Coordinates of N, CA and C in Angstrom, one line a residue:
Chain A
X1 N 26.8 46.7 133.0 CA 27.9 45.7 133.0 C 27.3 44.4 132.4
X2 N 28.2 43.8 131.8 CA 27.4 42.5 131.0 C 28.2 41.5 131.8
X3 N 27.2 40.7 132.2 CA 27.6 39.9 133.1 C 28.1 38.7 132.8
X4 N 27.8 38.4 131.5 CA 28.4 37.0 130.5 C 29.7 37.4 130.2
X5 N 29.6 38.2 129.4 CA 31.4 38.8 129.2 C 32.1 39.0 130.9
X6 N 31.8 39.5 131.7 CA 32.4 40.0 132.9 C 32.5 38.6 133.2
X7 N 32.1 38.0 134.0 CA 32.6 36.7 134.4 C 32.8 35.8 133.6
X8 N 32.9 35.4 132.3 CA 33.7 34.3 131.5 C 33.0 34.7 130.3
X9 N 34.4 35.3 129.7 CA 33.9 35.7 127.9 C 33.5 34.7 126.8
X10 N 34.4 33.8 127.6 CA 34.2 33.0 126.3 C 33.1 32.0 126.5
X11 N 32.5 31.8 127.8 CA 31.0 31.1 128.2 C 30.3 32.2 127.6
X12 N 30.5 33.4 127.7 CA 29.5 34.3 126.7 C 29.5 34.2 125.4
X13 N 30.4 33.9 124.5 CA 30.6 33.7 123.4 C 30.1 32.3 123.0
X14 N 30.2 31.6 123.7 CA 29.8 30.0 123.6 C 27.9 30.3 123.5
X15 N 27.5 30.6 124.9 CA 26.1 31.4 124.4 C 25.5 31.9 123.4
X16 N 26.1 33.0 123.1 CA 25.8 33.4 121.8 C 25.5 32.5 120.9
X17 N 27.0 32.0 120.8 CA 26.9 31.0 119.5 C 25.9 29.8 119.8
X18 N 25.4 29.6 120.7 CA 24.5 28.4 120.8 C 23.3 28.4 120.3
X19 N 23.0 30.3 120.9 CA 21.7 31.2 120.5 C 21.3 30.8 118.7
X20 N 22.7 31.3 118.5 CA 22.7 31.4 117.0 C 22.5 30.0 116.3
X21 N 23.4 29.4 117.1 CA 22.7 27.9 116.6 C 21.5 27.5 116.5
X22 N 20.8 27.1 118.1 CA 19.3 27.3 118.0 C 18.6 27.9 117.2
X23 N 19.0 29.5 117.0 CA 17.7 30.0 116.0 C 18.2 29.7 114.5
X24 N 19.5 29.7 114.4 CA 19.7 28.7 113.0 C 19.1 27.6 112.4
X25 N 18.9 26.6 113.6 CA 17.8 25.0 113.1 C 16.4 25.4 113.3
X26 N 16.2 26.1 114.0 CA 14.3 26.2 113.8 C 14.5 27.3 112.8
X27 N 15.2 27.9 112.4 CA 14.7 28.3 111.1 C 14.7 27.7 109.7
X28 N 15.8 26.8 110.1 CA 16.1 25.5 109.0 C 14.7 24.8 109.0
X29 N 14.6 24.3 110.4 CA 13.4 23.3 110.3 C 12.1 23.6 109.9
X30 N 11.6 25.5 110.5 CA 10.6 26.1 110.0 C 10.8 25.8 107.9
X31 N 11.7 26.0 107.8 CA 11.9 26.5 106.2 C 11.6 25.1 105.3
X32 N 11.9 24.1 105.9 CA 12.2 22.5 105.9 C 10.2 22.1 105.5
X33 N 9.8 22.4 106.8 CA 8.3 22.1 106.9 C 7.6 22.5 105.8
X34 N 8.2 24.2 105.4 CA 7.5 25.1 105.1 C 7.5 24.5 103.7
X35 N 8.3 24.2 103.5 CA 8.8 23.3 101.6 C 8.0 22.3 102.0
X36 N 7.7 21.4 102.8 CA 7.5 19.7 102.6 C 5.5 20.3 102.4
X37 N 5.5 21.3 103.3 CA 4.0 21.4 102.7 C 3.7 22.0 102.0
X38 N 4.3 22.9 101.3 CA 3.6 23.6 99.9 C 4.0 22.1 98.6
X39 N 5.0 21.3 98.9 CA 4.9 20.4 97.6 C 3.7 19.4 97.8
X40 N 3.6 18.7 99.1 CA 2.2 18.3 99.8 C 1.4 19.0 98.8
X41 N 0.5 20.2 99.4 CA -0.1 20.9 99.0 C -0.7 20.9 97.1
X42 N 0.8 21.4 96.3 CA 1.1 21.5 95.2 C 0.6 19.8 95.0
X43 N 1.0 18.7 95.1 CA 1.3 17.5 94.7 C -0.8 17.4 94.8
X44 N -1.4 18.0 95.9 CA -2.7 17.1 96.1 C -3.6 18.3 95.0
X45 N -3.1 19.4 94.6 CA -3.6 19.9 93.5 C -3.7 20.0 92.2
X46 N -2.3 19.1 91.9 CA -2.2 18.7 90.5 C -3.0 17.3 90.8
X47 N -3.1 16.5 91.7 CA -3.9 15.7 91.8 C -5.3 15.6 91.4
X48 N -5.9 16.9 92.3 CA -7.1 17.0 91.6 C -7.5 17.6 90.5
X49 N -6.5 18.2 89.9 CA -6.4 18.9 88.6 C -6.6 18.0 87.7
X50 N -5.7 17.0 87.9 CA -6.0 15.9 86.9 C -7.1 15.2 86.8
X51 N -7.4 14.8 88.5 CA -8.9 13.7 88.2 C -10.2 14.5 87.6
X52 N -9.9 16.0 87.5 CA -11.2 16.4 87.2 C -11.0 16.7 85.9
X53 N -9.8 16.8 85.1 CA -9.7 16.8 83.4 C -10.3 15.4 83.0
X54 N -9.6 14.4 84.0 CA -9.7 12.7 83.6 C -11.3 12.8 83.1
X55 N -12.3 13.0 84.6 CA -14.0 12.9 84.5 C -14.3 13.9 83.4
X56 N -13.7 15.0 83.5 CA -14.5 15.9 82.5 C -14.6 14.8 80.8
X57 N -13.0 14.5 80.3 CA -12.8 14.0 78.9 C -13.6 12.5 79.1
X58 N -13.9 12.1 80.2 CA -14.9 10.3 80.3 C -16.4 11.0 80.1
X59 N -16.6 12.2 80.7 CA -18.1 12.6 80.7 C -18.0 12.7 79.1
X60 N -17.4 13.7 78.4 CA -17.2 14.0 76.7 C -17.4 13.0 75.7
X61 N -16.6 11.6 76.3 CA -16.3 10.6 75.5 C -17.9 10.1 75.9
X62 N -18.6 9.5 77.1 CA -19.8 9.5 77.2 C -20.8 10.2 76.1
X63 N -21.0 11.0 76.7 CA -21.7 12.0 75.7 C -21.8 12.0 74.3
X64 N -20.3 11.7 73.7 CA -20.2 11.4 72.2 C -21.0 9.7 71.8
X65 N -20.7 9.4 72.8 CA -21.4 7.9 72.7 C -23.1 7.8 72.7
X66 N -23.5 8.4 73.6 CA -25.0 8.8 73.4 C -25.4 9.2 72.5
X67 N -24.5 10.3 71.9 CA -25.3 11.0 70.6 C -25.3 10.4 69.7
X68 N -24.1 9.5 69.8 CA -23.9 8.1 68.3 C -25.3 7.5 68.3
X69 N -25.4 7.1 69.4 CA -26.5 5.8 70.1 C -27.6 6.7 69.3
X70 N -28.1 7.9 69.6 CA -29.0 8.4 69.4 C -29.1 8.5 68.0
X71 N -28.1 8.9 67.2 CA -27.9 9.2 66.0 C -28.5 7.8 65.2
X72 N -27.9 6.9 65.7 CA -28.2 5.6 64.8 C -29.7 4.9 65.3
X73 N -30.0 5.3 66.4 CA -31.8 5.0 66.4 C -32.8 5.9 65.7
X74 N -32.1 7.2 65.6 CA -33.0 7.9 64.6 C -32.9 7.9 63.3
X75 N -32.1 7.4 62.5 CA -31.6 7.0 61.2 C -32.5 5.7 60.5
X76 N -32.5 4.9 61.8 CA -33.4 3.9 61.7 C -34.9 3.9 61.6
X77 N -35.3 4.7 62.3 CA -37.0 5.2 62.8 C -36.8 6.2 61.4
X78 N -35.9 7.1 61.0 CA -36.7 7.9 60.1 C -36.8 7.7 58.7
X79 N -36.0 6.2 58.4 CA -36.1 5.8 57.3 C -37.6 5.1 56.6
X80 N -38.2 4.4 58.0 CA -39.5 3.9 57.7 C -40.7 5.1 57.8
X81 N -40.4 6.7 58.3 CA -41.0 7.7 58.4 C -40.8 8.5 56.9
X82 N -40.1 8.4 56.4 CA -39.4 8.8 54.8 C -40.4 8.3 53.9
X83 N -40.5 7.2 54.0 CA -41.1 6.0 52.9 C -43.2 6.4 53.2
X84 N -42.9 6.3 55.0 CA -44.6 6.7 54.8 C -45.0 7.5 54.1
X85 N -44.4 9.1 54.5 CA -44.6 10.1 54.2 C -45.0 10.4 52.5
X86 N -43.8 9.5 52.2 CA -43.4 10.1 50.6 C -44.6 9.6 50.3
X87 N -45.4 8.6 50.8 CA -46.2 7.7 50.3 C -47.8 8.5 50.5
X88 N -47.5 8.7 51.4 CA -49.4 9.5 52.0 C -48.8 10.9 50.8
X89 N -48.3 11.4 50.7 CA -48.4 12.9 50.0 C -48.3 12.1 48.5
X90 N -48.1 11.2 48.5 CA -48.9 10.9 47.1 C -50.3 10.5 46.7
X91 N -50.4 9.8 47.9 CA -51.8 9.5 47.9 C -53.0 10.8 47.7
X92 N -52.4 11.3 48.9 CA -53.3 13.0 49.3 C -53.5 13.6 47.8
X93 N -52.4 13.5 47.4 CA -51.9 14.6 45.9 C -53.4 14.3 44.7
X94 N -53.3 12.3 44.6 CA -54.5 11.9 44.3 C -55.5 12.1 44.1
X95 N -55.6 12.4 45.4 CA -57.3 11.8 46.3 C -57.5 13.7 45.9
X96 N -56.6 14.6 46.0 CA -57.2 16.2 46.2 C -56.7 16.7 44.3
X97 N -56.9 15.6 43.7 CA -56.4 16.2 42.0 C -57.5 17.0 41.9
X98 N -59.3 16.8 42.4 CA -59.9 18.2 41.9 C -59.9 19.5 42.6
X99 N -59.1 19.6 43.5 CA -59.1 21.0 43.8 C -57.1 21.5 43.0
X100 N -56.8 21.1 42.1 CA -55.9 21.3 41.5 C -55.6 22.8 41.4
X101 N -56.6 23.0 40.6 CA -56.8 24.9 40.6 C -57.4 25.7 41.4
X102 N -58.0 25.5 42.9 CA -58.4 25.8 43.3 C -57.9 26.6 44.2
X103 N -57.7 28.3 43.9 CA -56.7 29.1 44.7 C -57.3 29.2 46.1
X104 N -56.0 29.7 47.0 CA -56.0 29.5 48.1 C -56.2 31.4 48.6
X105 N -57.4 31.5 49.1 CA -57.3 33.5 49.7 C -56.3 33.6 50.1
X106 N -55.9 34.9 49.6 CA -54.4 35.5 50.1 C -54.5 35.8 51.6
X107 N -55.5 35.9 52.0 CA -55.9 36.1 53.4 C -55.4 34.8 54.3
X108 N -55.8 33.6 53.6 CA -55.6 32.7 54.2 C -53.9 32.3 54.3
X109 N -53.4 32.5 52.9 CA -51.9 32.3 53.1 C -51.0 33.2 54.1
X110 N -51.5 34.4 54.2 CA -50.8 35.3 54.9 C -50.9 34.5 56.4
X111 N -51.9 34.0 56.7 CA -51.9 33.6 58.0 C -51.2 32.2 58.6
X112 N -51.5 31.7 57.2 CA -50.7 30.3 57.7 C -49.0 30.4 57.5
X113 N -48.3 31.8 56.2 CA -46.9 31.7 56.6 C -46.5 32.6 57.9
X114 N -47.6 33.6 58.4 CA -47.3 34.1 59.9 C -47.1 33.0 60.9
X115 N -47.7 32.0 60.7 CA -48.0 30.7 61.6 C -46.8 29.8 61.4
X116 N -46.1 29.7 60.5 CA -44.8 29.4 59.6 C -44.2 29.7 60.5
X117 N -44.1 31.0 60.0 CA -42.8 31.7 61.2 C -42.8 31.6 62.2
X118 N -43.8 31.9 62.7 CA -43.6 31.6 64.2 C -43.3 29.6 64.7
X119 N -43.6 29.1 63.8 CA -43.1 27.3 64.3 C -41.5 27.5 63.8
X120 N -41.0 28.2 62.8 CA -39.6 28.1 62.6 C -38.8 29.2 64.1
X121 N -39.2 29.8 64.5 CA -38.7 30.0 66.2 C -38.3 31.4 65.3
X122 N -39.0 31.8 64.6 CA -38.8 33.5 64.3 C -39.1 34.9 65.0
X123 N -38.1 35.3 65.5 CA -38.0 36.1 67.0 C -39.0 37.6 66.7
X124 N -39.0 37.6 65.5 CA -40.2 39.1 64.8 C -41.3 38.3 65.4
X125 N -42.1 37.1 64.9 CA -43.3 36.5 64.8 C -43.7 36.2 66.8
X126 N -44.6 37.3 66.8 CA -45.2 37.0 68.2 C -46.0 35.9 68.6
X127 N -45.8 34.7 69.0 CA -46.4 33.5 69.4 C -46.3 32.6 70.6
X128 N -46.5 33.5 71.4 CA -46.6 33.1 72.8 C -47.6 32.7 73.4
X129 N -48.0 31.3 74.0 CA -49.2 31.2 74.2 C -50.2 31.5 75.1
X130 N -51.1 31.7 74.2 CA -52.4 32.3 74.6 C -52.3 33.3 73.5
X131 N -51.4 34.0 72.7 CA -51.6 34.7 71.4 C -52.2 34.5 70.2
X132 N -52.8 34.9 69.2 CA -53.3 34.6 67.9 C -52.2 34.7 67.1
X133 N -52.4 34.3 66.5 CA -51.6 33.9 65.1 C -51.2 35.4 64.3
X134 N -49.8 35.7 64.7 CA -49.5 37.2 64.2 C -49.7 37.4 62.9
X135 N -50.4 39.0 63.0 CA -51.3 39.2 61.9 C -52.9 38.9 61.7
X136 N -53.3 38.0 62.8 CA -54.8 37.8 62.4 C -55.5 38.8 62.1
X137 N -57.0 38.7 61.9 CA -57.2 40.0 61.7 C -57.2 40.9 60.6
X138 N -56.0 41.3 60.1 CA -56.0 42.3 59.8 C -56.2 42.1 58.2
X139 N -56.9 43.0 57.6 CA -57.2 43.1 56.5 C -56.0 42.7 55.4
X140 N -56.4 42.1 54.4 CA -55.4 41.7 53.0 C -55.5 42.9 52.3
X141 N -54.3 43.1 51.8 CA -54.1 44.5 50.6 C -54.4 44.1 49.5
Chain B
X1 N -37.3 23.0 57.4 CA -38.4 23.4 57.5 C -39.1 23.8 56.2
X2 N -39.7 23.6 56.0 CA -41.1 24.5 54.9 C -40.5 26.0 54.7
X3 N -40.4 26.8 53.4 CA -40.3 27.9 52.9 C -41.7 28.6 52.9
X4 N -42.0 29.8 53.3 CA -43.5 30.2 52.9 C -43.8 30.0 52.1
X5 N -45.2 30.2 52.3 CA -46.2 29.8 50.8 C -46.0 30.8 49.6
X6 N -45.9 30.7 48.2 CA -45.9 31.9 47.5 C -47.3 32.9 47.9
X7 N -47.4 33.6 47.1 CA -48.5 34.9 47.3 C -49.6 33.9 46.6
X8 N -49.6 33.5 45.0 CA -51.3 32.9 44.8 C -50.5 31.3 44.8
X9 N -51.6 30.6 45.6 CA -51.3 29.3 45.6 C -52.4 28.3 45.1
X10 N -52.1 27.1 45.1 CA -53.3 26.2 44.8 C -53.8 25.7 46.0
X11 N -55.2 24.8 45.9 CA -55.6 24.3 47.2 C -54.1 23.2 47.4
X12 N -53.7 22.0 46.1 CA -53.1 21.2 46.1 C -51.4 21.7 46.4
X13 N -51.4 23.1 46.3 CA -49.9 23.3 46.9 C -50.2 23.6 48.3
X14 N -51.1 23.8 48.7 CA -51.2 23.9 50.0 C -51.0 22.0 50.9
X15 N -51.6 21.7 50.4 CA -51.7 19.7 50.8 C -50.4 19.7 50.2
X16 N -49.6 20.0 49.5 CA -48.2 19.4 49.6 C -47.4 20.0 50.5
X17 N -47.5 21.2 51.2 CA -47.3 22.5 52.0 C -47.3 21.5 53.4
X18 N -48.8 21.0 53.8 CA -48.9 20.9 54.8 C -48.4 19.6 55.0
X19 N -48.0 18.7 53.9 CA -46.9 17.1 53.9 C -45.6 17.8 54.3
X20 N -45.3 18.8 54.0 CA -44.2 19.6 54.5 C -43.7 19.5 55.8
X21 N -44.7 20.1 56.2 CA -44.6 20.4 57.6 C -45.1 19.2 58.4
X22 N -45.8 18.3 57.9 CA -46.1 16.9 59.0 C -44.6 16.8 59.0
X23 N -44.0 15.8 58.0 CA -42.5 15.9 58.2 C -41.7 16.4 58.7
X24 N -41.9 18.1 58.7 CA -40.4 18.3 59.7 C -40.8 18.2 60.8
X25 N -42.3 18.3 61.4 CA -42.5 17.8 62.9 C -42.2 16.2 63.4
X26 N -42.2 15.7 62.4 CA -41.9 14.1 62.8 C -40.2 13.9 62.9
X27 N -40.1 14.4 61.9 CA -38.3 14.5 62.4 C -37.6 14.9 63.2
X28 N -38.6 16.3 63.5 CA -37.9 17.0 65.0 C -38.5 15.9 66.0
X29 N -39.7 15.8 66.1 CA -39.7 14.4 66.9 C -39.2 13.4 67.2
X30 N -38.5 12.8 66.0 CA -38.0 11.5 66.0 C -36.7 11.7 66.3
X31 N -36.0 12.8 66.0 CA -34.5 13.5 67.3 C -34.9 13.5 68.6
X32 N -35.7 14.3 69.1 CA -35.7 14.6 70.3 C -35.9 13.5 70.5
X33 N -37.1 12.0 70.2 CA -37.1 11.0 71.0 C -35.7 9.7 71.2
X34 N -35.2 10.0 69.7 CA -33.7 9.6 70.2 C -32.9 9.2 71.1
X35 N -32.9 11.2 70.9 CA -32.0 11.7 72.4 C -32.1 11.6 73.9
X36 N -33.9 11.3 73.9 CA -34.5 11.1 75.1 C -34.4 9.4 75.8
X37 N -34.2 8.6 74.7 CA -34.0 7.0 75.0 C -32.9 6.9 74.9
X38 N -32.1 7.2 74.1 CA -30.2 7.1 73.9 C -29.6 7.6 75.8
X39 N -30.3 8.6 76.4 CA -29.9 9.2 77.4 C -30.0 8.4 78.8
X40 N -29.2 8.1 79.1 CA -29.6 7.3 80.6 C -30.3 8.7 81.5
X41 N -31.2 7.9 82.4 CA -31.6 8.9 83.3 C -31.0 8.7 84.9

């Protein structure tokens, strides 16, 4: 026997509906929360989404600025290194006119363009140190 | 960089060979020290 309906229906019905009420606003209010902190949430992620694009494109712009900086100190330093240069390999050219004809052993060349290669960072040419100079050794054809 | 040496060479292409290569070591140097003083540490 139901005891709300048996003694006053419509106090039972009033019940109910109050039930229904109650669990109507805490589900409002849960649902209420539930939005105000995923935009929270959402709002503090596009937040940091941004500050770390911001630092990344400041670090970039940095960087570009260094390499300028760098760019224009070496432009400077290698213009007075140009001028030496050109200048001693004339001198040398000079000072060594009597060995003009004086051929170089094929033995010897073979070793100094193995020695080549390996300074141009040529991944065949073994030169790891403590290594000889690839190809030493070995007899000229 | 310097191209290899041909097969017969002179002593004197060799001394213009090795002005070769002083230079591209000075260049690569003179980058890398650049980049090393341009760079805050």
């Amino acid at each position: 026997v139901n005891v709300l309906t048996t003694v006053n229906p419509l106090r039972g019905y009033l019940a109910m509906a109050g039930a229904l009420l109650i669990a109507g606003l805490l589900a409002f209010s849960h649902f209420t929360a539930y939005r105000a902190g995923r935009a929270a949430v959402r709002a503090q992620w596009d937040a940091a989404n941004v500050a770390q694009e911001r630092a990344i494109q400041e670090q970039a712009a940095r960087n570009r600025d260094l390499q300028r900086a760098a760019e224009l100190r070496y432009t400077v330093t290698a213009q007075a290194r140009e001028v030496f240069i050109t200048r001693t390999t004339q001198e040398v050219r000079r000072a060594s006119k009597s060995l003009a004809a004086c051929p170089v052993p094929v033995d010897a060349v073979r070793l100094l363009n193995a020695a080549a290669a390996c300074a141009r960072g040529d991944p065949a040419a073994a030169c790891g140190a403590g290594d000889g100079v690839p190809g030493a050794g070995q007899p000229s054809r | 960089v310097p191209d290899s040496l041909a097969g017969s060479v002179t002593a004197q292409d060799l001394i213009g060979w090795t002005m070769e290569w002083v230079n591209a070591f000075a260049c690569e140097r003179g980058k890398r020290s650049a980049l090393i003083q341009a760079w805050p540490r």
